[in-house]
Backbone as ProteinMPNN parsed JSONL, in Angstrom:
{"seq_chain_A": "XXXXXXXXXXXXXXXXXXXXXXXXXXXXXXXXXXXXXXXXXXXXXXXXXXXXXXXXXXXXXXXXXXXXXXXXXXXXXXXXXXXXXXXXXXXXXXXXXXXXXXXXXXXXXXXXXXXXXXXXXXXXXXXXXXXXXXXXXXXXXXXXXXXXXXXXXXXXXXXXXXXXXXX", "coords_chain_A": {"N_chain_A": [[51.741, 5.713, 74.145], [52.955, 2.624, 75.032], [55.578, 1.971, 77.272], [57.068, -0.39, 77.292], [56.595, -1.88, 74.945], [56.321, -0.091, 72.841], [54.038, 0.195, 71.46], [50.842, 1.676, 70.693], [48.656, 2.349, 73.337], [45.651, 0.711, 73.681], [43.692, 1.127, 75.573], [42.311, 3.541, 76.188], [40.831, 4.191, 73.976], [42.074, 5.858, 72.167], [43.302, 5.325, 69.68], [41.139, 4.542, 68.05], [39.61, 6.89, 68.092], [41.405, 8.667, 66.928], [41.73, 7.491, 64.398], [39.15, 7.851, 63.402], [39.159, 10.569, 63.126], [41.006, 11.456, 61.266], [41.833, 11.519, 57.767], [42.2, 8.605, 55.627], [45.46, 7.598, 54.813], [46.582, 10.098, 55.371], [48.586, 13.11, 55.387], [51.211, 13.539, 57.636], [52.82, 15.449, 60.204], [55.643, 15.688, 62.13], [56.645, 17.544, 64.756], [59.545, 18.638, 66.123], [61.085, 18.655, 69.438], [63.526, 19.668, 70.052], [65.325, 21.552, 67.998], [67.97, 21.298, 67.298], [68.883, 18.722, 67.542], [69.046, 16.526, 65.487], [69.487, 13.748, 65.08], [68.395, 12.397, 67.324], [65.808, 13.408, 67.083], [64.996, 12.309, 64.575], [65.054, 9.584, 65.212], [63.093, 9.397, 67.243], [60.857, 10.376, 65.866], [60.601, 8.375, 63.923], [59.976, 6.209, 65.557], [57.486, 6.98, 66.583], [56.007, 7.08, 64.217], [56.111, 4.364, 63.507], [54.655, 3.32, 65.64], [52.115, 4.436, 65.189], [51.492, 3.358, 62.651], [51.673, 0.689, 63.317], [49.414, 0.463, 64.811], [47.538, 0.379, 62.943], [46.958, 2.684, 61.539], [47.066, 4.352, 58.525], [49.411, 6.211, 56.912], [50.169, 8.986, 54.76], [52.43, 11.089, 53.429], [55.092, 11.662, 55.718], [56.455, 13.946, 57.474], [59.244, 15.567, 59.075], [59.694, 18.25, 61.181], [62.213, 20.356, 61.984], [65.302, 21.928, 62.994], [66.654, 21.722, 60.581], [64.881, 22.228, 58.503], [63.394, 24.453, 59.134], [62.655, 26.801, 57.822], [60.719, 26.001, 56.102], [58.419, 25.657, 57.482], [55.773, 26.769, 57.301], [54.766, 25.688, 54.891], [54.903, 22.943, 55.468], [53.188, 22.653, 57.705], [50.783, 23.511, 56.565], [50.357, 21.464, 54.762], [49.705, 19.24, 56.226], [47.506, 16.873, 57.801], [47.559, 15.77, 60.187], [49.259, 16.668, 63.02], [51.993, 16.209, 65.073], [53.248, 16.996, 68.136], [56.306, 16.793, 69.567], [57.555, 15.512, 72.702], [59.644, 16.888, 75.278], [62.31, 19.018, 76.391], [60.801, 21.694, 77.744], [61.287, 24.63, 77.683], [63.135, 24.785, 75.512], [61.662, 23.654, 73.439], [59.453, 25.401, 73.339], [60.745, 27.754, 72.601], [61.578, 27.042, 70.018], [59.072, 26.656, 68.807], [58.186, 29.299, 68.88], [60.113, 30.508, 67.224], [59.527, 29.435, 64.7], [57.031, 30.364, 64.386], [54.761, 28.888, 65.132], [52.337, 29.114, 66.53], [50.891, 31.053, 65.07], [50.817, 29.747, 62.613], [49.139, 27.643, 63.16], [46.663, 28.757, 63.425], [44.68, 28.626, 61.34], [44.538, 25.932, 61.067], [43.035, 22.883, 60.332], [43.121, 20.286, 61.094], [44.161, 17.42, 63.008], [45.691, 17.768, 66.1], [48.238, 16.534, 68.018], [49.747, 16.126, 71.117], [52.736, 15.197, 72.789], [53.819, 14.316, 75.911], [55.853, 16.765, 77.256], [55.318, 18.398, 75.141], [52.565, 18.372, 75.053], [51.947, 19.857, 77.315], [53.042, 22.378, 76.67], [51.509, 22.91, 74.408], [48.972, 22.947, 75.574], [49.032, 25.214, 77.294], [49.87, 27.247, 75.556], [48.288, 27.193, 73.223], [45.633, 26.901, 73.84], [44.661, 29.093, 74.987], [42.716, 30.851, 73.971], [40.366, 29.299, 74.155], [40.279, 29.001, 76.923], [39.883, 31.648, 77.697], [37.308, 32.05, 76.674], [35.883, 30.223, 78.235], [36.262, 31.358, 80.763], [34.855, 33.756, 80.375], [32.262, 32.755, 80.017], [31.863, 31.601, 82.537], [31.897, 33.912, 84.106], [29.588, 35.161, 83.139], [27.629, 33.329, 83.969], [27.965, 33.535, 86.737], [27.088, 36.16, 87.089], [24.397, 35.928, 86.357], [23.539, 34.22, 88.383], [23.859, 35.935, 90.575], [21.891, 37.796, 89.974], [19.52, 36.382, 90.363], [19.805, 35.593, 92.917], [21.01, 33.741, 95.776], [20.282, 30.456, 95.84], [20.601, 28.699, 97.891], [19.788, 29.617, 100.443], [17.026, 29.526, 100.145], [16.531, 26.793, 99.986], [17.179, 26.003, 102.533], [15.209, 27.301, 104.006], [12.937, 25.97, 103.07], [13.343, 23.481, 104.175], [12.785, 23.766, 106.823], [10.858, 22.885, 109.699], [7.275, 23.008, 109.891], [5.715, 25.48, 111.772], [3.262, 26.479, 112.222], [0.099, 25.242, 111.547], [-2.204, 25.242, 108.833]], "CA_chain_A": [[52.632, 4.646, 73.771], [53.418, 1.882, 76.197], [57.032, 2.057, 77.29], [57.73, -1.674, 77.097], [56.442, -2.417, 73.596], [56.306, 0.958, 71.839], [52.731, 0.186, 70.799], [49.851, 2.577, 71.265], [47.811, 1.698, 74.321], [44.262, 0.78, 73.222], [42.778, 1.196, 76.716], [41.481, 4.749, 76.246], [40.212, 4.361, 72.654], [42.762, 6.919, 71.432], [43.532, 4.912, 68.292], [39.865, 4.6, 67.334], [39.234, 8.299, 67.94], [42.322, 9.254, 65.957], [41.375, 6.924, 63.097], [37.904, 8.48, 62.966], [39.359, 12.008, 62.977], [41.922, 11.788, 60.177], [41.57, 10.757, 56.546], [43.114, 7.513, 55.316], [46.699, 8.018, 54.148], [46.773, 11.536, 55.544], [49.944, 13.58, 55.591], [51.484, 13.82, 59.042], [53.991, 16.272, 60.483], [56.216, 15.509, 63.459], [57.365, 18.771, 65.111], [60.516, 18.246, 67.15], [61.174, 19.451, 70.653], [64.835, 20.315, 70.042], [65.681, 21.662, 66.584], [69.4, 21.074, 67.088], [69.173, 17.315, 67.819], [68.402, 15.805, 64.388], [69.574, 12.287, 65.201], [67.387, 11.993, 68.301], [64.507, 13.734, 66.498], [64.664, 11.313, 63.551], [64.796, 8.307, 65.882], [61.807, 9.49, 67.93], [59.826, 10.506, 64.834], [60.426, 7.046, 63.319], [59.295, 5.359, 66.544], [56.08, 7.393, 66.627], [55.384, 6.615, 62.969], [55.955, 2.908, 63.615], [53.555, 3.071, 66.58], [50.86, 4.775, 64.509], [51.237, 2.36, 61.611], [51.447, -0.582, 64.007], [48.035, 0.489, 65.308], [46.643, 0.286, 61.794], [46.74, 3.978, 60.883], [47.843, 4.434, 57.292], [49.842, 7.588, 56.7], [50.757, 9.353, 53.481], [53.73, 11.687, 53.736], [55.385, 11.813, 57.145], [57.585, 14.876, 57.505], [59.788, 15.983, 60.366], [60.032, 19.674, 61.206], [63.23, 20.675, 62.99], [66.198, 22.998, 62.586], [67.12, 21.537, 59.209], [63.914, 22.722, 57.525], [62.517, 25.406, 59.82], [62.148, 27.809, 56.893], [59.606, 25.401, 55.372], [57.387, 25.354, 58.475], [54.427, 27.122, 56.827], [54.365, 24.701, 53.888], [54.723, 21.64, 56.109], [51.968, 22.706, 58.528], [49.633, 23.615, 55.656], [50.171, 20.206, 54.051], [49.468, 18.13, 57.158], [46.186, 16.673, 58.413], [47.891, 15.323, 61.535], [50.503, 17.259, 63.517], [52.413, 15.609, 66.34], [54.235, 17.808, 68.845], [57.131, 15.902, 70.377], [57.821, 15.888, 74.084], [61.047, 17.18, 75.527], [62.622, 20.149, 77.253], [59.763, 22.674, 77.421], [61.792, 25.927, 77.215], [63.736, 24.623, 74.187], [60.568, 23.431, 72.504], [58.677, 26.631, 73.237], [61.57, 28.692, 71.836], [61.495, 26.614, 68.62], [57.713, 26.967, 68.352], [58.133, 30.75, 68.644], [60.962, 30.814, 66.072], [58.869, 29.064, 63.441], [55.705, 30.981, 64.373], [53.79, 27.79, 65.119], [51.02, 29.576, 66.992], [50.234, 31.708, 63.944], [50.606, 28.745, 61.57], [48.043, 26.757, 63.557], [45.391, 29.49, 63.504], [43.707, 28.101, 60.385], [44.726, 24.484, 60.942], [41.753, 22.191, 60.459], [43.403, 18.864, 61.267], [44.277, 16.889, 64.363], [46.927, 18.155, 66.771], [48.52, 15.597, 69.108], [50.926, 16.492, 71.887], [53.361, 14.112, 73.532], [54.565, 14.702, 77.104], [56.015, 18.208, 77.448], [54.635, 19.043, 74.021], [51.174, 18.546, 75.443], [51.887, 20.959, 78.269], [53.256, 23.612, 75.923], [50.327, 23.107, 73.577], [47.842, 23.277, 76.431], [49.12, 26.585, 77.769], [50.086, 28.213, 74.489], [47.335, 27.181, 72.122], [44.246, 26.829, 74.29], [44.365, 30.332, 75.691], [41.444, 31.367, 73.472], [39.311, 28.497, 74.765], [40.254, 29.347, 78.343], [39.257, 32.963, 77.828], [35.873, 31.878, 76.458], [35.356, 29.544, 79.416], [36.224, 32.35, 81.842], [33.764, 34.679, 80.093], [31.024, 32.031, 80.306], [31.772, 31.499, 83.99], [31.532, 35.24, 84.597], [28.175, 35.384, 82.803], [26.825, 32.489, 84.862], [28.02, 34.132, 88.068], [26.222, 37.344, 87.073], [23.013, 35.441, 86.37], [23.283, 33.716, 89.729], [23.693, 37.09, 91.46], [20.588, 38.427, 89.681], [18.433, 35.583, 90.93], [20.07, 35.356, 94.329], [21.564, 32.456, 96.163], [19.186, 29.512, 96.084], [20.863, 27.892, 99.091], [18.923, 30.097, 101.535], [15.662, 29.059, 99.909], [16.421, 25.369, 100.311], [17.204, 25.904, 103.987], [13.871, 27.713, 104.457], [11.991, 24.895, 102.745], [13.579, 22.33, 105.017], [12.362, 24.062, 108.192], [9.566, 22.276, 110.053], [6.154, 23.958, 110.001], [5.393, 25.848, 113.149], [1.825, 26.781, 112.27], [-0.663, 24.509, 110.53], [-3.331, 25.997, 108.294]], "C_chain_A": [[53.064, 3.934, 75.039], [54.93, 1.801, 76.135], [57.714, 0.725, 76.991], [57.648, -2.191, 75.669], [56.525, -1.35, 72.509], [54.993, 1.028, 71.084], [51.817, 1.207, 71.459], [48.929, 1.798, 72.185], [46.347, 1.827, 73.899], [43.249, 1.046, 74.336], [41.846, 2.411, 76.69], [40.821, 5.096, 74.912], [40.846, 5.479, 71.837], [42.908, 6.556, 69.957], [42.24, 5.015, 67.48], [39.431, 6.046, 67.092], [40.123, 8.989, 66.908], [41.977, 8.779, 64.548], [40.116, 7.59, 62.535], [38.088, 9.964, 62.64], [40.265, 12.404, 61.816], [41.575, 10.971, 58.935], [42.594, 9.634, 56.362], [44.286, 8.053, 54.5], [46.919, 9.535, 54.216], [48.251, 11.863, 55.686], [50.109, 13.966, 57.054], [52.766, 14.632, 59.161], [54.403, 16.061, 61.924], [57.055, 16.753, 63.749], [58.251, 18.452, 66.302], [60.428, 19.119, 68.392], [62.515, 20.177, 70.74], [65.332, 20.375, 68.602], [67.134, 21.35, 66.275], [69.836, 19.648, 67.416], [68.55, 16.435, 66.731], [68.442, 14.286, 64.517], [68.513, 11.773, 66.159], [65.976, 12.261, 67.757], [64.087, 12.688, 65.481], [64.319, 9.961, 64.176], [63.425, 8.31, 66.553], [60.661, 9.58, 66.924], [59.55, 9.149, 64.182], [59.691, 6.113, 64.273], [57.81, 5.699, 66.627], [55.36, 6.931, 65.365], [55.134, 5.111, 63.028], [54.808, 2.558, 64.557], [52.206, 3.336, 65.929], [50.508, 3.725, 63.456], [50.999, 0.984, 62.204], [50.036, -0.691, 64.563], [47.026, 0.471, 64.161], [46.323, 1.599, 61.118], [47.65, 4.045, 59.66], [48.135, 5.894, 57.004], [50.343, 7.773, 55.277], [52.166, 9.843, 53.751], [53.871, 11.83, 55.253], [56.649, 12.663, 57.222], [57.987, 15.192, 58.931], [60.169, 17.445, 60.24], [61.001, 19.921, 62.346], [64.122, 21.78, 62.444], [66.657, 22.901, 61.147], [66.176, 22.141, 58.185], [62.945, 23.75, 58.129], [61.951, 26.467, 58.888], [60.958, 27.288, 56.082], [58.406, 25.112, 56.281], [55.98, 25.632, 57.951], [53.92, 26.094, 55.816], [54.074, 23.351, 54.525], [53.451, 21.599, 56.948], [50.735, 22.717, 57.628], [49.34, 22.286, 54.961], [49.824, 19.02, 54.928], [48.017, 18.089, 57.626], [46.356, 16.22, 59.857], [49.227, 15.946, 61.913], [50.779, 16.689, 64.895], [53.493, 16.489, 66.94], [55.003, 16.899, 69.788], [57.251, 16.405, 71.804], [59.303, 16.139, 74.264], [61.192, 18.326, 76.499], [61.719, 21.321, 76.86], [60.323, 24.022, 76.973], [62.41, 25.859, 75.809], [62.652, 24.476, 73.132], [59.761, 24.709, 72.283], [59.429, 27.678, 72.421], [61.512, 28.346, 70.343], [60.118, 26.927, 68.049], [57.589, 28.457, 68.026], [58.937, 31.127, 67.404], [60.269, 30.513, 64.751], [57.471, 29.661, 63.334], [54.585, 29.96, 64.379], [52.4, 28.24, 65.548], [50.239, 30.206, 65.843], [49.922, 30.692, 62.843], [49.418, 27.839, 61.889], [46.692, 27.456, 63.595], [44.335, 28.942, 62.552], [43.779, 26.602, 60.22], [43.418, 23.757, 61.239], [41.948, 20.694, 60.661], [43.428, 18.471, 62.729], [45.666, 17.231, 64.9], [47.112, 17.243, 67.979], [49.795, 16.046, 69.801], [51.43, 15.309, 72.687], [54.146, 14.711, 74.693], [54.646, 16.213, 77.248], [55.356, 18.985, 76.32], [53.183, 19.296, 74.339], [51.033, 19.721, 76.388], [52.045, 22.293, 77.554], [52.027, 23.933, 75.085], [49.157, 23.58, 74.429], [47.882, 24.74, 76.848], [49.208, 27.601, 76.639], [48.928, 28.318, 73.515], [45.882, 27.034, 72.553], [43.851, 28.078, 75.064], [43.011, 30.895, 75.259], [40.273, 30.617, 74.096], [39.17, 28.823, 76.247], [39.574, 30.695, 78.56], [37.746, 32.867, 77.631], [35.223, 31.205, 77.66], [35.237, 30.529, 80.577], [35.091, 33.353, 81.635], [32.419, 34.012, 80.404], [30.811, 31.902, 81.81], [31.341, 32.823, 84.595], [30.059, 35.537, 84.334], [27.276, 34.583, 83.743], [26.827, 33.017, 86.292], [27.112, 35.355, 88.152], [24.756, 36.94, 87.107], [22.646, 34.948, 87.762], [23.078, 34.867, 90.712], [22.337, 37.765, 91.24], [19.45, 37.679, 90.351], [18.639, 35.292, 92.41], [20.599, 33.957, 94.572], [20.435, 31.525, 96.558], [19.41, 28.682, 97.345], [19.962, 28.305, 100.248], [17.496, 29.598, 101.382], [15.516, 27.586, 100.271], [16.452, 25.162, 101.81], [15.834, 26.261, 104.55], [12.875, 26.592, 104.219], [12.165, 23.676, 103.631], [13.159, 22.551, 106.476], [11.028, 23.384, 108.488], [8.485, 23.354, 110.156], [5.871, 24.239, 111.467], [3.908, 26.105, 113.31], [1.142, 25.973, 111.159], [-1.808, 25.373, 110.077], [-4.625, 25.505, 108.886]], "O_chain_A": [[53.488, 4.568, 76.005], [55.501, 1.588, 75.065], [58.835, 0.715, 76.483], [58.562, -2.885, 75.223], [56.779, -1.685, 71.352], [54.848, 1.833, 70.164], [51.992, 1.558, 72.626], [48.476, 0.706, 71.84], [45.847, 2.944, 73.771], [42.057, 1.176, 74.058], [40.701, 2.311, 77.13], [40.303, 6.201, 74.752], [40.222, 5.996, 70.911], [42.665, 7.389, 69.085], [42.247, 5.516, 66.355], [38.943, 6.38, 66.012], [39.647, 9.798, 66.111], [41.936, 9.579, 63.614], [40.03, 7.858, 61.336], [37.255, 10.55, 61.949], [40.288, 13.571, 61.423], [41.076, 9.851, 59.048], [43.71, 9.706, 56.877], [44.102, 8.873, 53.601], [47.373, 10.161, 53.259], [49.061, 11.012, 56.055], [49.253, 14.635, 57.634], [53.673, 14.521, 58.336], [53.597, 16.236, 62.837], [58.057, 16.998, 63.077], [57.767, 18.047, 67.359], [59.788, 20.171, 68.397], [62.626, 21.192, 71.427], [65.72, 19.349, 68.043], [67.494, 21.156, 65.114], [71.031, 19.387, 67.555], [67.624, 15.675, 67.014], [67.504, 13.611, 64.094], [67.804, 10.817, 65.844], [65.067, 11.452, 67.943], [62.948, 12.221, 65.511], [63.403, 9.276, 63.721], [62.677, 7.338, 66.444], [59.622, 8.944, 67.099], [58.396, 8.811, 63.919], [58.867, 5.309, 63.838], [56.971, 4.804, 66.73], [54.231, 6.445, 65.434], [54.064, 4.641, 62.641], [54.068, 1.607, 64.305], [51.265, 2.56, 66.094], [49.369, 3.263, 63.382], [50.218, 0.198, 61.668], [49.521, -1.79, 64.765], [45.817, 0.538, 64.381], [45.496, 1.634, 60.207], [48.856, 3.82, 59.758], [47.223, 6.709, 56.869], [50.871, 6.845, 54.665], [53.004, 9.091, 54.248], [52.9, 12.085, 55.965], [57.763, 12.165, 57.058], [57.187, 15.099, 59.863], [60.877, 17.837, 59.312], [60.672, 19.727, 63.516], [63.728, 22.494, 61.523], [67.018, 23.915, 60.549], [66.614, 22.532, 57.103], [61.811, 23.885, 57.672], [60.863, 26.985, 59.143], [60.262, 28.075, 55.44], [57.484, 24.4, 55.885], [55.083, 24.81, 58.138], [52.763, 25.678, 55.884], [53.103, 22.688, 54.161], [52.714, 20.613, 56.906], [49.759, 22.017, 57.895], [48.193, 22.014, 54.609], [49.664, 17.907, 54.428], [47.382, 19.126, 57.822], [45.417, 16.277, 60.651], [50.218, 15.77, 61.204], [49.912, 16.687, 65.77], [54.537, 16.704, 66.324], [54.426, 16.306, 70.699], [57.066, 17.593, 72.072], [60.122, 15.653, 73.484], [60.314, 18.578, 77.324], [61.858, 21.876, 75.77], [59.87, 24.535, 75.95], [62.226, 26.775, 75.008], [62.715, 25.093, 72.068], [59.43, 25.047, 71.147], [58.823, 28.408, 71.636], [61.41, 29.238, 69.501], [60.011, 27.414, 66.923], [56.971, 28.835, 67.031], [58.504, 31.968, 66.617], [60.415, 31.265, 63.788], [56.797, 29.49, 62.319], [53.57, 30.143, 63.707], [51.399, 27.792, 64.989], [49.054, 29.922, 65.666], [48.87, 30.773, 62.21], [48.767, 27.327, 60.979], [45.669, 26.797, 63.781], [43.177, 28.811, 62.95], [43.145, 26.05, 59.321], [42.781, 23.989, 62.267], [41.026, 19.915, 60.42], [42.798, 19.106, 63.574], [46.678, 17.01, 64.236], [46.251, 17.183, 68.858], [50.804, 16.314, 69.149], [50.644, 14.513, 73.201], [55.042, 15.528, 74.48], [53.616, 16.879, 77.351], [54.889, 20.106, 76.523], [52.624, 20.318, 73.941], [50.088, 20.502, 76.269], [51.282, 23.228, 77.795], [51.561, 25.072, 75.053], [48.437, 24.504, 74.051], [46.869, 25.434, 76.763], [48.672, 28.703, 76.756], [48.617, 29.406, 73.032], [44.988, 27.044, 71.708], [42.811, 28.102, 75.722], [42.242, 31.367, 76.097], [39.295, 31.233, 74.519], [38.055, 28.911, 76.762], [38.788, 30.862, 79.492], [36.986, 33.527, 78.339], [34.122, 31.584, 78.058], [34.234, 30.536, 81.291], [34.439, 33.76, 82.596], [31.537, 34.64, 80.991], [29.694, 32.076, 82.297], [30.508, 32.851, 85.501], [29.366, 36.092, 85.187], [26.28, 35.101, 84.251], [25.808, 32.956, 86.981], [26.444, 35.568, 89.164], [23.961, 37.554, 87.818], [21.557, 35.234, 88.259], [22.216, 34.786, 91.587], [21.712, 38.246, 92.185], [18.513, 38.298, 90.854], [17.732, 34.794, 93.077], [20.625, 33.113, 93.677], [19.712, 31.793, 97.517], [18.483, 28.024, 97.817], [19.429, 27.451, 100.956], [16.833, 29.283, 102.37], [14.486, 27.178, 100.806], [15.817, 24.238, 102.316], [15.348, 25.6, 105.468], [12.053, 26.3, 105.088], [11.219, 22.91, 103.817], [13.179, 21.613, 107.273], [10.161, 23.317, 107.617], [8.788, 24.502, 110.481], [5.8, 23.324, 112.288], [3.36, 25.966, 114.403], [1.549, 26.014, 109.998], [-2.334, 26.164, 110.86], [-5.692, 26.021, 108.553]]}, "name": "protein", "num_of_chains": 1, "seq": "XXXXXXXXXXXXXXXXXXXXXXXXXXXXXXXXXXXXXXXXXXXXXXXXXXXXXXXXXXXXXXXXXXXXXXXXXXXXXXXXXXXXXXXXXXXXXXXXXXXXXXXXXXXXXXXXXXXXXXXXXXXXXXXXXXXXXXXXXXXXXXXXXXXXXXXXXXXXXXXXXXXXXXX"}
């Protein structure tokens, strides 16, 4: 979102990618960063919805998950095709995510997850751990393969040496 207009910035094709990834009139869920700030949460959630709709994305239901309805988290997550994690104070947000069991609720989530600001950081560290572990395992396997075949750098140095004896 550009800070001066509140519109989504089209420069990185985010809107087109998002449009292609979600169904028309999908249900969206805005997950707050501070469950005890409903006025600020509602204002920010409304601004994000206006930005999405201003970019031509048509939404169905648009729910806000915060302290007022935290007991309904499982139903709200299950009913959404698009989940937006708000940005804010990371420790407060992370504590709320833990309270509602968001990590477990997202295990079977088959929609689009968007993080804003600090929400992106929390999401990156909390919910991509599995992907990171797989990447680390792949890196380890590739390192083992490289050790089996040896370091090719020495071979390239040998090949670059001038011939001392002609046949």
